[in-house]
Amino acid sequence: MPCQVKFLLVGLIGHGYWGKTIYPKLKKLSDVKFICTSKDTYVDKLNEVDWVVVCTPNQTHYDIVKKCLWFGKNVFCEKPLTPTEKQS
């Protein structure tokens, strides 16, 4: 029986330094459905994906990750997850 690989449906939030570094590797491993820059909204696109990769400035991680988890998405976030222990 041949091995069947299901590509993950992924959204990338942040297309700055780290987003541009991660994107080429991410597209080899998954089906990237959207890339959001600082000017884009991502909430309306969350239904298209199973995973969200967050590559935004550190101070934005908490709100973005919280919202994605609220929508039931798996999240990979560049470190640090949050700027404070309490938020984590």
PDB file of C-alpha atoms in Angstrom:
ATOM      1  CA  MET A   1       0.000   0.000   0.000  1.00  0.00           C
ATOM      2  CA  PRO A   2       1.592   3.323  -1.030  1.00  0.00           C
ATOM      3  CA  CYS A   3       2.245   5.896   1.639  1.00  0.00           C
ATOM      4  CA  GLN A   4      -0.289   8.697   1.459  1.00  0.00           C
ATOM      5  CA  VAL A   5       0.766  12.025   2.848  1.00  0.00           C
ATOM      6  CA  LYS A   6      -1.878  14.582   3.680  1.00  0.00           C
ATOM      7  CA  PHE A   7      -0.496  18.072   3.408  1.00  0.00           C
ATOM      8  CA  LEU A   8      -1.246  20.292   6.332  1.00  0.00           C
ATOM      9  CA  LEU A   9      -3.297  23.375   5.597  1.00  0.00           C
ATOM     10  CA  VAL A  10      -1.305  26.247   7.051  1.00  0.00           C
ATOM     11  CA  GLY A  11      -1.599  29.996   7.405  1.00  0.00           C
ATOM     12  CA  LEU A  12       1.454  32.172   7.968  1.00  0.00           C
ATOM     13  CA  ILE A  13       0.946  35.318  10.008  1.00  0.00           C
ATOM     14  CA  GLY A  14       3.894  37.669   9.617  1.00  0.00           C
ATOM     15  CA  HIS A  15       6.030  38.027   6.525  1.00  0.00           C
ATOM     16  CA  GLY A  16       8.945  40.001   7.873  1.00  0.00           C
ATOM     17  CA  TYR A  17      12.409  38.613   8.570  1.00  0.00           C
ATOM     18  CA  TRP A  18      11.350  35.326  10.208  1.00  0.00           C
ATOM     19  CA  GLY A  19       8.253  34.865   8.071  1.00  0.00           C
ATOM     20  CA  LYS A  20      10.339  35.126   4.900  1.00  0.00           C
ATOM     21  CA  THR A  21      12.889  32.709   6.379  1.00  0.00           C
ATOM     22  CA  ILE A  22      10.298  30.114   7.398  1.00  0.00           C
ATOM     23  CA  TYR A  23       8.032  30.354   4.332  1.00  0.00           C
ATOM     24  CA  PRO A  24      10.248  28.445   1.820  1.00  0.00           C
ATOM     25  CA  LYS A  25      10.594  25.551   4.256  1.00  0.00           C
ATOM     26  CA  LEU A  26       6.927  25.660   5.206  1.00  0.00           C
ATOM     27  CA  LYS A  27       5.719  25.429   1.612  1.00  0.00           C
ATOM     28  CA  LYS A  28       7.788  22.255   1.118  1.00  0.00           C
ATOM     29  CA  LEU A  29       6.026  20.586   4.049  1.00  0.00           C
ATOM     30  CA  SER A  30       2.503  21.963   3.784  1.00  0.00           C
ATOM     31  CA  ASP A  31      -0.132  23.697   1.717  1.00  0.00           C
ATOM     32  CA  VAL A  32       0.201  27.363   2.694  1.00  0.00           C
ATOM     33  CA  LYS A  33      -3.289  28.806   2.246  1.00  0.00           C
ATOM     34  CA  PHE A  34      -2.513  32.387   3.231  1.00  0.00           C
ATOM     35  CA  ILE A  35       0.251  34.759   4.236  1.00  0.00           C
ATOM     36  CA  CYS A  36      -0.727  37.805   6.271  1.00  0.00           C
ATOM     37  CA  THR A  37       1.393  40.901   6.557  1.00  0.00           C
ATOM     38  CA  SER A  38       0.860  43.624   9.141  1.00  0.00           C
ATOM     39  CA  LYS A  39      -1.737  45.258   6.899  1.00  0.00           C
ATOM     40  CA  ASP A  40      -3.834  42.104   6.415  1.00  0.00           C
ATOM     41  CA  THR A  41      -6.497  40.572   8.598  1.00  0.00           C
ATOM     42  CA  TYR A  42      -6.216  36.882   9.382  1.00  0.00           C
ATOM     43  CA  VAL A  43      -9.349  36.062  11.395  1.00  0.00           C
ATOM     44  CA  ASP A  44     -11.536  35.699   8.311  1.00  0.00           C
ATOM     45  CA  LYS A  45      -9.014  33.223   6.851  1.00  0.00           C
ATOM     46  CA  LEU A  46      -8.725  30.889   9.857  1.00  0.00           C
ATOM     47  CA  ASN A  47     -11.428  28.520   8.595  1.00  0.00           C
ATOM     48  CA  GLU A  48      -9.174  27.636   5.634  1.00  0.00           C
ATOM     49  CA  VAL A  49      -6.415  26.099   7.779  1.00  0.00           C
ATOM     50  CA  ASP A  50      -5.595  23.537  10.460  1.00  0.00           C
ATOM     51  CA  TRP A  51      -2.361  25.189  11.571  1.00  0.00           C
ATOM     52  CA  VAL A  52      -1.189  28.775  11.997  1.00  0.00           C
ATOM     53  CA  VAL A  53       2.474  29.788  12.116  1.00  0.00           C
ATOM     54  CA  VAL A  54       3.024  33.097  13.921  1.00  0.00           C
ATOM     55  CA  CYS A  55       6.128  35.082  12.920  1.00  0.00           C
ATOM     56  CA  THR A  56       5.207  38.554  14.115  1.00  0.00           C
ATOM     57  CA  PRO A  57       6.871  40.942  16.561  1.00  0.00           C
ATOM     58  CA  ASN A  58       7.042  39.548  20.108  1.00  0.00           C
ATOM     59  CA  GLN A  59       4.551  42.016  21.596  1.00  0.00           C
ATOM     60  CA  THR A  60       1.831  40.789  19.182  1.00  0.00           C
ATOM     61  CA  HIS A  61       2.191  37.066  19.908  1.00  0.00           C
ATOM     62  CA  TYR A  62      -0.197  36.898  22.883  1.00  0.00           C
ATOM     63  CA  ASP A  63      -3.225  38.372  21.118  1.00  0.00           C
ATOM     64  CA  ILE A  64      -2.677  36.482  17.858  1.00  0.00           C
ATOM     65  CA  VAL A  65      -2.016  33.098  19.472  1.00  0.00           C
ATOM     66  CA  LYS A  66      -4.949  33.507  21.867  1.00  0.00           C
ATOM     67  CA  LYS A  67      -7.330  34.298  19.001  1.00  0.00           C
ATOM     68  CA  CYS A  68      -6.082  31.375  16.879  1.00  0.00           C
ATOM     69  CA  LEU A  69      -6.448  28.951  19.792  1.00  0.00           C
ATOM     70  CA  TRP A  70      -9.931  30.310  20.451  1.00  0.00           C
ATOM     71  CA  PHE A  71     -10.802  29.338  16.859  1.00  0.00           C
ATOM     72  CA  GLY A  72      -9.489  25.817  17.548  1.00  0.00           C
ATOM     73  CA  LYS A  73      -6.331  26.079  15.455  1.00  0.00           C
ATOM     74  CA  ASN A  74      -3.004  24.411  16.127  1.00  0.00           C
ATOM     75  CA  VAL A  75      -0.372  27.114  16.529  1.00  0.00           C
ATOM     76  CA  PHE A  76       3.377  27.296  16.081  1.00  0.00           C
ATOM     77  CA  CYS A  77       4.734  30.566  17.460  1.00  0.00           C
ATOM     78  CA  GLU A  78       8.258  31.890  17.203  1.00  0.00           C
ATOM     79  CA  LYS A  79       9.792  32.491  20.605  1.00  0.00           C
ATOM     80  CA  PRO A  80       9.075  34.050  22.943  1.00  0.00           C
ATOM     81  CA  LEU A  81       5.459  32.971  23.179  1.00  0.00           C
ATOM     82  CA  THR A  82       4.654  36.051  25.235  1.00  0.00           C
ATOM     83  CA  PRO A  83       6.611  38.918  26.778  1.00  0.00           C
ATOM     84  CA  THR A  84       5.512  37.993  30.332  1.00  0.00           C
ATOM     85  CA  GLU A  85       5.207  34.789  32.365  1.00  0.00           C
ATOM     86  CA  LYS A  86       1.667  35.722  33.383  1.00  0.00           C
ATOM     87  CA  GLN A  87       0.466  35.869  29.772  1.00  0.00           C
ATOM     88  CA  SER A  88       2.047  32.504  28.998  1.00  0.00           C
TER      89      SER A  88
END
